[in-house]
Tab-separated table of C-alpha atoms in Angstrom:
chain	number	residue	atom	x	y	z
A	280	MET	CA	0.000	0.000	0.000
A	281	SER	CA	2.838	2.312	0.928
A	282	GLY	CA	4.600	1.353	-2.311
A	283	ASN	CA	1.524	2.339	-4.326
A	284	ARG	CA	1.367	5.721	-2.572
A	285	ASP	CA	5.067	6.304	-3.278
A	286	THR	CA	4.580	5.386	-6.935
A	287	ALA	CA	1.602	7.734	-7.255
A	288	LYS	CA	3.520	10.526	-5.517
A	289	SER	CA	6.570	10.115	-7.751
A	290	PHE	CA	4.314	10.242	-10.845
A	291	LEU	CA	2.728	13.501	-9.662
A	292	TYR	CA	6.202	15.093	-9.573
A	293	SER	CA	7.488	13.386	-12.718
A	294	THR	CA	8.650	14.970	-15.966
A	295	GLU	CA	6.182	12.761	-17.852
A	296	LEU	CA	3.123	14.237	-16.108
A	297	ALA	CA	4.411	17.785	-16.599
A	298	LEU	CA	4.873	17.084	-20.309
A	299	ILE	CA	1.389	15.576	-20.651
A	300	VAL	CA	-0.121	18.701	-19.080
A	301	ALA	CA	2.041	20.948	-21.284
A	302	ILE	CA	0.994	19.046	-24.422
A	303	VAL	CA	-2.708	19.416	-23.554
A	304	VAL	CA	-2.236	23.142	-22.907
A	305	VAL	CA	-0.366	23.738	-26.189
A	306	VAL	CA	-2.903	21.756	-28.253
A	307	THR	CA	-5.850	23.564	-26.651
A	308	ALA	CA	-4.268	26.995	-27.073
A	309	THR	CA	-3.352	26.258	-30.706
A	310	ALA	CA	-6.856	25.031	-31.517
A	311	LEU	CA	-8.322	28.281	-30.139
A	312	ILE	CA	-5.752	30.773	-31.500
A	313	ASP	CA	-5.319	29.260	-34.993
A	314	SER	CA	-7.534	31.340	-37.287
A	315	ASN	CA	-8.229	28.295	-39.483
A	316	HIS	CA	-8.972	26.063	-36.442
A	317	THR	CA	-7.174	23.228	-38.233
A	318	TYR	CA	-7.295	20.849	-35.276
A	319	PHE	CA	-11.106	21.074	-35.298
A	320	ASN	CA	-11.751	21.324	-39.052
A	321	LYS	CA	-9.101	18.873	-40.339
A	322	PRO	CA	-8.269	16.514	-37.464
A	323	GLU	CA	-7.148	13.649	-39.731
A	324	VAL	CA	-4.670	15.862	-41.607
A	325	SER	CA	-3.316	17.269	-38.352
A	326	VAL	CA	-2.873	13.837	-36.787
A	327	ARG	CA	-1.178	12.477	-39.921
A	328	ASP	CA	1.253	15.416	-40.139
A	329	ILE	CA	2.139	15.224	-36.452
A	330	ALA	CA	2.526	11.426	-36.625
A	331	ARG	CA	4.845	11.699	-39.643
A	332	ASN	CA	7.085	14.345	-38.062
A	333	LEU	CA	6.899	12.680	-34.638
A	334	SER	CA	8.117	9.389	-36.096
A	335	LEU	CA	11.031	10.910	-38.022
A	336	LEU	CA	12.310	12.940	-35.079
A	337	GLY	CA	11.491	10.227	-32.549
A	338	ILE	CA	13.513	7.532	-34.318
A	339	PHE	CA	16.859	9.295	-33.952
A	340	ALA	CA	15.911	11.073	-30.698
A	341	LEU	CA	15.892	7.601	-29.095
A	342	GLY	CA	19.518	7.191	-30.150
A	343	ALA	CA	20.388	10.635	-28.812
A	344	ALA	CA	18.728	9.756	-25.492
A	345	VAL	CA	20.735	6.532	-25.076
A	346	VAL	CA	24.025	8.362	-25.675
A	347	ILE	CA	23.056	11.110	-23.213
A	348	ILE	CA	22.062	8.564	-20.552
A	349	ALA	CA	25.462	6.900	-21.102
A	350	GLY	CA	27.102	10.229	-20.267
A	351	GLY	CA	28.002	11.222	-23.822
A	352	ILE	CA	26.687	13.490	-26.547
A	353	ASP	CA	26.162	12.951	-30.271
A	354	LEU	CA	26.058	16.112	-32.367
A	355	SER	CA	26.250	14.356	-35.722
A	356	ALA	CA	22.736	12.915	-36.226
A	357	GLY	CA	21.739	15.443	-38.921
A	358	SER	CA	24.885	14.786	-40.957
A	359	VAL	CA	24.533	11.012	-40.440
A	360	ILE	CA	21.044	11.297	-41.947
A	361	ALA	CA	22.416	13.244	-44.915
A	362	PHE	CA	25.288	10.769	-45.422
A	363	SER	CA	23.256	7.575	-44.988
A	364	GLY	CA	20.524	8.962	-47.246
A	365	THR	CA	23.118	9.723	-49.922
A	366	VAL	CA	24.559	6.207	-49.594
A	367	CYS	CA	21.087	4.674	-49.907
A	368	ALA	CA	20.086	6.765	-52.925
A	369	GLY	CA	23.545	6.380	-54.499
A	370	VAL	CA	23.513	2.579	-54.314
A	371	LEU	CA	19.981	2.582	-55.721
A	372	LEU	CA	21.063	4.823	-58.609
A	373	LEU	CA	24.128	2.704	-59.429
A	374	LEU	CA	22.114	-0.546	-59.435
A	375	THR	CA	19.123	0.786	-61.360
A	376	PRO	CA	18.994	-0.219	-65.026
A	377	GLU	CA	18.633	2.500	-67.651
A	378	THR	CA	15.008	1.533	-68.283
A	379	GLY	CA	12.503	0.424	-65.676
A	380	PRO	CA	12.557	0.492	-61.878
A	381	ALA	CA	15.341	-0.963	-59.755
A	382	PRO	CA	14.974	-4.667	-58.895
A	383	ALA	CA	13.958	-5.636	-55.366
A	384	GLY	CA	17.481	-6.851	-54.625
A	385	ALA	CA	18.880	-3.391	-55.384
A	386	VAL	CA	16.448	-1.823	-52.903
A	387	VAL	CA	17.487	-4.286	-50.197
A	388	LEU	CA	21.174	-3.581	-50.864
A	389	ALA	CA	20.552	0.188	-50.759
A	390	LEU	CA	18.702	-0.015	-47.430
A	391	GLY	CA	21.373	-2.348	-46.033
A	392	ALA	CA	24.137	0.031	-47.155
A	393	ALA	CA	22.427	2.915	-45.339
A	394	VAL	CA	22.172	0.913	-42.104
A	395	LEU	CA	25.767	-0.329	-42.366
A	396	SER	CA	26.999	3.219	-42.925
A	397	GLY	CA	25.318	4.190	-39.653
A	398	LEU	CA	26.979	1.340	-37.767
A	399	GLY	CA	30.341	2.328	-39.271
A	400	ILE	CA	29.917	5.935	-38.159
A	401	GLY	CA	29.004	4.806	-34.639
A	402	THR	CA	32.131	2.644	-34.530
A	403	LEU	CA	34.225	5.589	-35.742
A	404	HIS	CA	32.811	7.765	-32.967
A	405	THR	CA	33.636	5.145	-30.345
A	406	TRP	CA	37.194	4.734	-31.661
A	407	LEU	CA	37.804	8.494	-31.603
A	408	ILE	CA	36.462	8.715	-28.037
A	409	THR	CA	38.014	5.600	-26.484
A	410	ALA	CA	41.259	5.112	-28.447
A	411	VAL	CA	42.213	8.642	-29.541
A	412	ARG	CA	40.711	10.029	-26.294
A	413	LEU	CA	38.800	12.845	-27.966
A	414	PRO	CA	35.942	14.302	-25.906
A	415	PRO	CA	32.568	13.147	-27.321
A	416	PHE	CA	31.678	16.764	-28.104
A	417	ILE	CA	34.773	17.170	-30.317
A	418	ALA	CA	34.532	13.748	-31.972
A	419	THR	CA	30.897	14.148	-33.004
A	420	LEU	CA	31.360	17.839	-33.879
A	421	ALA	CA	34.068	16.787	-36.341
A	422	THR	CA	31.773	14.265	-38.006
A	423	LEU	CA	28.903	16.785	-37.929
A	424	VAL	CA	30.953	19.009	-40.218
A	425	GLY	CA	32.919	16.373	-42.104
A	426	LEU	CA	30.179	13.873	-42.926
A	427	ARG	CA	27.951	16.380	-44.704
A	428	SER	CA	30.868	17.579	-46.812
A	429	PHE	CA	31.841	13.963	-47.572
A	430	ALA	CA	28.227	13.219	-48.500
A	431	ARG	CA	28.254	16.097	-50.997
A	432	ALA	CA	31.473	14.829	-52.597
A	433	LEU	CA	30.092	11.272	-52.676
A	434	CYS	CA	26.860	12.496	-54.254
A	435	GLU	CA	28.745	14.270	-57.062
A	436	PHE	CA	31.004	11.228	-57.608
A	437	ILE	CA	28.088	8.799	-57.865
A	438	THR	CA	26.038	10.998	-60.196
A	439	PHE	CA	29.090	11.470	-62.441
A	440	GLN	CA	29.664	7.700	-62.588
A	441	ALA	CA	25.990	6.930	-63.239
A	442	GLN	CA	24.821	9.906	-65.293
A	443	GLY	CA	27.961	11.528	-66.675
A	444	SER	CA	27.421	14.849	-64.888
A	445	ARG	CA	28.019	15.984	-61.307
A	446	ASN	CA	24.841	16.790	-59.363
A	447	SER	CA	24.287	17.849	-55.775
A	448	GLN	CA	21.129	15.727	-55.411
A	449	ILE	CA	20.015	12.193	-56.225
A	450	TYR	CA	16.331	11.766	-56.983
A	451	VAL	CA	14.664	8.529	-55.923
A	452	ASN	CA	11.383	7.356	-57.437
A	453	HIS	CA	11.285	3.672	-56.573
A	454	PRO	CA	7.805	2.275	-55.702
A	455	ALA	CA	9.083	0.890	-52.385
A	456	LEU	CA	10.173	4.350	-51.216
A	457	ALA	CA	6.952	5.871	-52.587
A	458	TYR	CA	5.065	3.353	-50.422
A	459	LEU	CA	6.937	4.585	-47.358
A	460	ARG	CA	6.038	8.165	-48.260
A	461	GLN	CA	2.339	7.451	-48.758
A	462	ASN	CA	1.885	5.261	-45.661
A	463	VAL	CA	2.697	7.185	-42.508
A	464	TRP	CA	1.940	4.160	-40.335
A	465	VAL	CA	5.155	2.431	-41.511
A	466	SER	CA	7.450	5.057	-39.997
A	467	PHE	CA	5.223	5.217	-36.912
A	468	VAL	CA	5.420	1.437	-36.407
A	469	VAL	CA	9.209	1.521	-36.844
A	470	PHE	CA	9.392	4.283	-34.229
A	471	ALA	CA	7.148	2.318	-31.852
A	472	VAL	CA	9.202	-0.873	-32.258
A	473	LEU	CA	12.476	0.999	-31.722
A	474	ALA	CA	11.001	2.666	-28.625
A	475	LEU	CA	9.909	-0.718	-27.251
A	476	VAL	CA	13.334	-2.269	-27.928
A	477	THR	CA	15.092	0.705	-26.335
A	478	TRP	CA	12.831	0.492	-23.266
A	479	LEU	CA	13.467	-3.233	-22.908
A	480	ILE	CA	17.241	-2.745	-23.176
A	481	LEU	CA	17.387	0.127	-20.703
A	482	SER	CA	14.984	-1.247	-18.102
A	483	ARG	CA	15.143	-5.028	-18.387
A	484	THR	CA	18.721	-5.983	-19.294
A	485	VAL	CA	22.182	-5.933	-17.735
A	486	LEU	CA	23.352	-3.801	-20.644
A	487	GLY	CA	20.769	-1.169	-19.711
A	488	ARG	CA	21.994	-1.080	-16.101
A	489	HIS	CA	25.558	-0.711	-17.407
A	490	ILE	CA	24.511	2.231	-19.611
A	491	TYR	CA	23.000	4.013	-16.590
A	492	ALA	CA	26.049	3.152	-14.466
A	493	LEU	CA	28.405	4.477	-17.143
A	494	GLY	CA	26.515	7.759	-17.310
A	495	GLY	CA	26.267	8.070	-13.537
A	496	ASN	CA	29.956	7.551	-12.759
A	497	GLU	CA	32.303	6.176	-15.419
A	498	GLN	CA	35.211	5.624	-13.026
A	499	ALA	CA	33.058	3.699	-10.552
A	500	ALA	CA	31.537	1.672	-13.384
A	501	ARG	CA	35.000	0.715	-14.657
A	502	LEU	CA	36.197	-0.255	-11.158
A	503	SER	CA	33.107	-2.408	-10.687
A	504	GLY	CA	34.104	-4.492	-13.696
A	505	ILE	CA	31.927	-2.974	-16.400
A	506	ARG	CA	33.647	-2.903	-19.799
A	507	THR	CA	32.832	0.740	-20.341
A	508	GLU	CA	34.378	0.973	-23.814
A	509	ASN	CA	32.060	-1.758	-25.102
A	510	VAL	CA	29.062	-0.006	-23.547
A	511	LYS	CA	30.072	3.235	-25.291
A	512	TRP	CA	30.355	1.347	-28.566
A	513	VAL	CA	26.790	0.080	-28.187
A	514	ALA	CA	25.479	3.551	-27.309
A	515	TYR	CA	27.151	5.409	-30.197
A	516	CYS	CA	26.357	2.669	-32.723
A	517	PHE	CA	22.701	2.722	-31.631
A	518	SER	CA	22.592	6.495	-32.051
A	519	ALA	CA	24.084	6.377	-35.571
A	520	LEU	CA	21.922	3.369	-36.467
A	521	THR	CA	18.702	5.196	-35.584
A	522	ALA	CA	19.856	8.215	-37.619
A	523	SER	CA	20.543	6.006	-40.647
A	524	ILE	CA	17.074	4.416	-40.324
A	525	ALA	CA	15.565	7.906	-40.175
A	526	ALA	CA	17.544	8.752	-43.328
A	527	ILE	CA	15.619	6.123	-45.302
A	528	PHE	CA	12.323	7.801	-44.383
A	529	TYR	CA	13.739	11.264	-45.114
A	530	ILE	CA	14.689	10.407	-48.696
A	531	ALA	CA	11.399	8.519	-49.122
A	532	ASN	CA	9.337	11.506	-47.923
A	533	GLU	CA	11.263	14.051	-49.988
A	534	SER	CA	11.959	11.755	-52.987
A	535	VAL	CA	15.526	12.988	-53.057
A	536	ALA	CA	18.852	12.636	-51.274
A	537	ASN	CA	20.046	16.182	-50.705
A	538	PRO	CA	23.250	16.214	-48.627
A	539	VAL	CA	23.438	20.027	-48.760
A	540	ASN	CA	20.357	20.735	-46.663
A	541	GLN	CA	18.667	17.456	-45.705
A	542	ALA	CA	18.147	17.212	-41.904
A	543	ARG	CA	20.473	20.178	-41.323
A	544	GLY	CA	20.306	21.172	-37.667
A	545	HIS	CA	18.003	18.285	-36.742
A	546	GLU	CA	20.587	16.814	-34.363
A	547	LEU	CA	19.851	19.697	-32.002
A	548	ASN	CA	16.129	18.922	-32.118
A	549	ALA	CA	16.896	15.329	-31.113
A	550	ILE	CA	19.067	16.441	-28.195
A	551	ALA	CA	16.446	19.029	-27.212
A	552	ALA	CA	13.683	16.396	-27.227
A	553	ALA	CA	15.746	14.087	-25.007
A	554	VAL	CA	16.600	16.889	-22.578
A	555	VAL	CA	13.013	18.156	-22.448
A	556	GLY	CA	11.984	14.559	-21.805
A	557	GLY	CA	14.106	14.424	-18.656
A	558	CYS	CA	17.496	13.117	-19.855
A	559	SER	CA	20.295	14.773	-17.910
A	560	LEU	CA	23.283	16.015	-19.911
A	561	GLN	CA	25.398	14.934	-16.935
A	562	GLY	CA	24.435	11.329	-17.718
A	563	GLY	CA	22.819	8.487	-15.809
A	564	VAL	CA	19.282	9.910	-15.909
A	565	GLY	CA	16.527	9.549	-18.501
A	566	THR	CA	13.665	7.353	-19.687
A	567	VAL	CA	12.210	6.233	-22.990
A	568	SER	CA	8.710	7.396	-21.998
A	569	GLY	CA	10.062	10.856	-21.168
A	570	THR	CA	11.923	11.019	-24.475
A	571	ILE	CA	8.791	10.059	-26.429
A	572	LEU	CA	6.781	12.758	-24.649
A	573	GLY	CA	9.632	15.222	-25.202
A	574	VAL	CA	9.545	14.496	-28.942
A	575	LEU	CA	5.752	14.833	-29.013
A	576	PHE	CA	5.861	18.109	-27.074
A	577	LEU	CA	8.560	19.552	-29.327
A	578	ARG	CA	6.757	18.577	-32.535
A	579	ILE	CA	3.445	19.980	-31.265
A	580	VAL	CA	5.129	23.256	-30.343
A	581	ILE	CA	6.729	23.506	-33.798
A	582	ASP	CA	3.383	22.589	-35.409
A	583	ALA	CA	1.649	25.236	-33.271
A	584	VAL	CA	4.105	27.905	-34.446
A	585	ALA	CA	3.373	26.974	-38.076
A	586	LYS	CA	-0.387	27.165	-37.514
A	587	ILE	CA	-0.405	30.413	-35.551
A	588	ILE	CA	2.244	32.285	-37.575
A	589	LYS	CA	1.024	31.720	-41.129
A	590	THR	CA	3.949	33.326	-42.967
A	591	GLY	CA	7.632	32.701	-42.278
A	592	SER	CA	7.018	30.408	-39.307
A	593	ASP	CA	10.294	28.562	-39.994
A	594	VAL	CA	12.139	31.731	-38.960
A	595	TYR	CA	10.857	31.249	-35.416
A	596	GLU	CA	11.286	27.474	-35.192
A	597	GLY	CA	14.851	27.532	-33.838
A	598	LEU	CA	13.969	30.359	-31.448
A	599	ILE	CA	11.003	28.442	-30.057
A	600	VAL	CA	12.989	25.224	-29.673
A	601	GLY	CA	15.774	27.082	-27.869
A	602	CYS	CA	13.349	28.774	-25.487
A	603	VAL	CA	11.555	25.492	-24.774
A	604	VAL	CA	14.830	23.744	-23.917
A	605	VAL	CA	15.967	26.555	-21.619
A	606	LEU	CA	12.587	26.669	-19.856
A	607	ALA	CA	12.433	22.885	-19.453
A	608	VAL	CA	15.935	22.601	-18.005
A	609	THR	CA	15.375	25.654	-15.795
A	610	LEU	CA	12.172	24.198	-14.356
A	611	THR	CA	13.870	20.865	-13.634
A	612	GLN	CA	16.689	22.710	-11.843
A	613	MET	CA	14.323	24.979	-9.918
A	614	GLN	CA	13.460	22.314	-7.347
A	615	GLN	CA	17.182	21.843	-6.576
A	616	PHE	CA	17.588	25.618	-6.329
A	617	LEU	CA	14.772	25.887	-3.815
A	618	ALA	CA	15.958	22.870	-1.811
A	619	SER	CA	19.575	24.080	-1.605
A	620	GLY	CA	18.663	27.693	-0.839
A	621	ARG	CA	20.803	28.968	-3.713
A	622	GLN	CA	19.922	32.270	-5.362
A	623	VAL	CA	18.869	32.341	-9.018
A	624	PHE	CA	20.264	35.881	-9.430
A	625	ALA	CA	23.232	35.737	-7.068
A	626	GLY	CA	25.945	38.416	-7.079
A	627	VAL	CA	26.866	40.905	-9.791
A	628	ARG	CA	26.339	38.363	-12.554
A	629	GLY	CA	22.769	37.848	-11.381
A	630	ILE	CA	22.112	41.599	-11.362
A	631	CYS	CA	23.526	41.879	-14.906
A	632	ALA	CA	21.426	38.901	-16.044
A	633	ILE	CA	18.140	40.605	-15.094
A	634	PRO	CA	18.212	43.431	-17.710
A	635	THR	CA	19.772	41.043	-20.244
A	636	LEU	CA	16.861	38.594	-19.921
A	637	ALA	CA	14.291	41.400	-19.964
A	638	LEU	CA	15.874	42.977	-23.068
A	639	THR	CA	16.054	39.619	-24.872
A	640	ALA	CA	12.412	38.791	-24.118
A	641	GLY	CA	11.370	42.310	-25.150
A	642	LEU	CA	13.212	42.056	-28.487
A	643	ILE	CA	11.676	38.663	-29.230
A	644	ALA	CA	8.197	40.009	-28.442
A	645	MET	CA	8.883	43.122	-30.541
A	646	VAL	CA	9.873	41.269	-33.734
A	647	THR	CA	6.969	38.849	-33.244
A	648	PHE	CA	4.064	41.054	-32.136
A	649	GLY	CA	5.207	44.660	-32.590
A	650	PRO	CA	7.160	47.382	-30.728
A	651	TRP	CA	4.559	48.190	-28.057
A	652	VAL	CA	4.092	44.566	-27.062
A	653	GLY	CA	7.864	44.178	-26.961
A	654	LEU	CA	8.197	47.216	-24.713
A	655	GLY	CA	5.481	45.920	-22.411
A	656	VAL	CA	6.976	42.419	-22.169
A	657	GLY	CA	10.451	43.826	-21.502
A	658	VAL	CA	9.279	46.166	-18.741
A	659	LEU	CA	7.022	43.548	-17.167
A	660	LEU	CA	9.796	40.924	-17.089
A	661	LEU	CA	12.246	43.481	-15.693
A	662	LEU	CA	9.851	44.197	-12.827
A	663	ILE	CA	9.195	40.495	-12.139
A	664	LEU	CA	12.873	39.513	-12.137
A	665	SER	CA	13.784	42.542	-10.021
A	666	GLY	CA	11.119	41.477	-7.559
A	667	ILE	CA	12.620	37.987	-7.387
A	668	LYS	CA	16.044	39.508	-6.745
A	669	VAL	CA	14.659	41.723	-3.946
A	670	GLY	CA	12.967	38.664	-2.433
A	671	GLU	CA	16.252	36.729	-2.481
A	672	LEU	CA	18.084	39.619	-0.781
A	673	SER	CA	15.441	39.998	1.927
A	674	ARG	CA	15.406	36.214	2.549
A	675	ASN	CA	19.182	36.117	3.112
A	676	SER	CA	19.429	39.337	5.141
């Protein structure tokens, strides 16, 4: 009985419940503010669009979450998608006869090549981190930049060999990929299966306990007999593998492998979804359910921006994602702040942060809603934050 009460109490204070409430609030607000009331008038279209984008982001966000729980970071997912997509489309182009569609065997080889390229990239990451001793941030930053450039060169090489001219894109029109594009449920099922497998590994296997132990304290994990380098290899290979699987759906949805722009910047969305879902960048903390809700929340927020701001909504997408991540992490840290008695705006840096935050919020409101709204938001936030600072001073005096 006491165990049930503890479980219920922990759920009330969990990240998952907070995200469920936030998702309901965002959906309700969007349905009311959207001038076209798309959620009410076209519910099937809205659900299909959200499911498609949720699946694509969710597939490689699971990989990002596993690496973060293991105490690492993978910045390369967007470039892995571009590279694996180019490999898949390139193999398909090279094996396609001049007339007629590619045979089924060519499609299987192309999909297999994309998956193998992901596993190879994950192995490369692990080697750079464990053998060369590069920090994960540097190793994956290098492949973030290098892989996209390599994909562009590979794309031009393949098109020259197959078509006699160098092109920056490879178009794919095979019926199998068209089927993936027209049937959203396929990508959704793949996402669901990957989520189930990831949950089983993390919560029901020794490997999962080793991943959490590695992220919690690598030195202690090594001293306890865990082969930490092998665990890192699994984590980074899983991350690259999920990105390469997502690449297949990207080129299917867009009917083209475009290494210049395809999935550019999406690695940050995956990391943001994992962090919003409760994964700690310090490692050792995170759940699959939280990551799924983090992906859903992020996609609904981005979808809400597109529905409310009819023109040029993509300009605000990065801004919204950044603000959501900062707010989510700040709220998760707030409980520790209150428990430890630390000040949010301590010292001179805290005093300087108050006008900086107010000015930033005012500028964002100004470019979004106009100068008077921006002025009002800036002044209001300045007063609120100053009040918090005064409260902190009076509490410690």
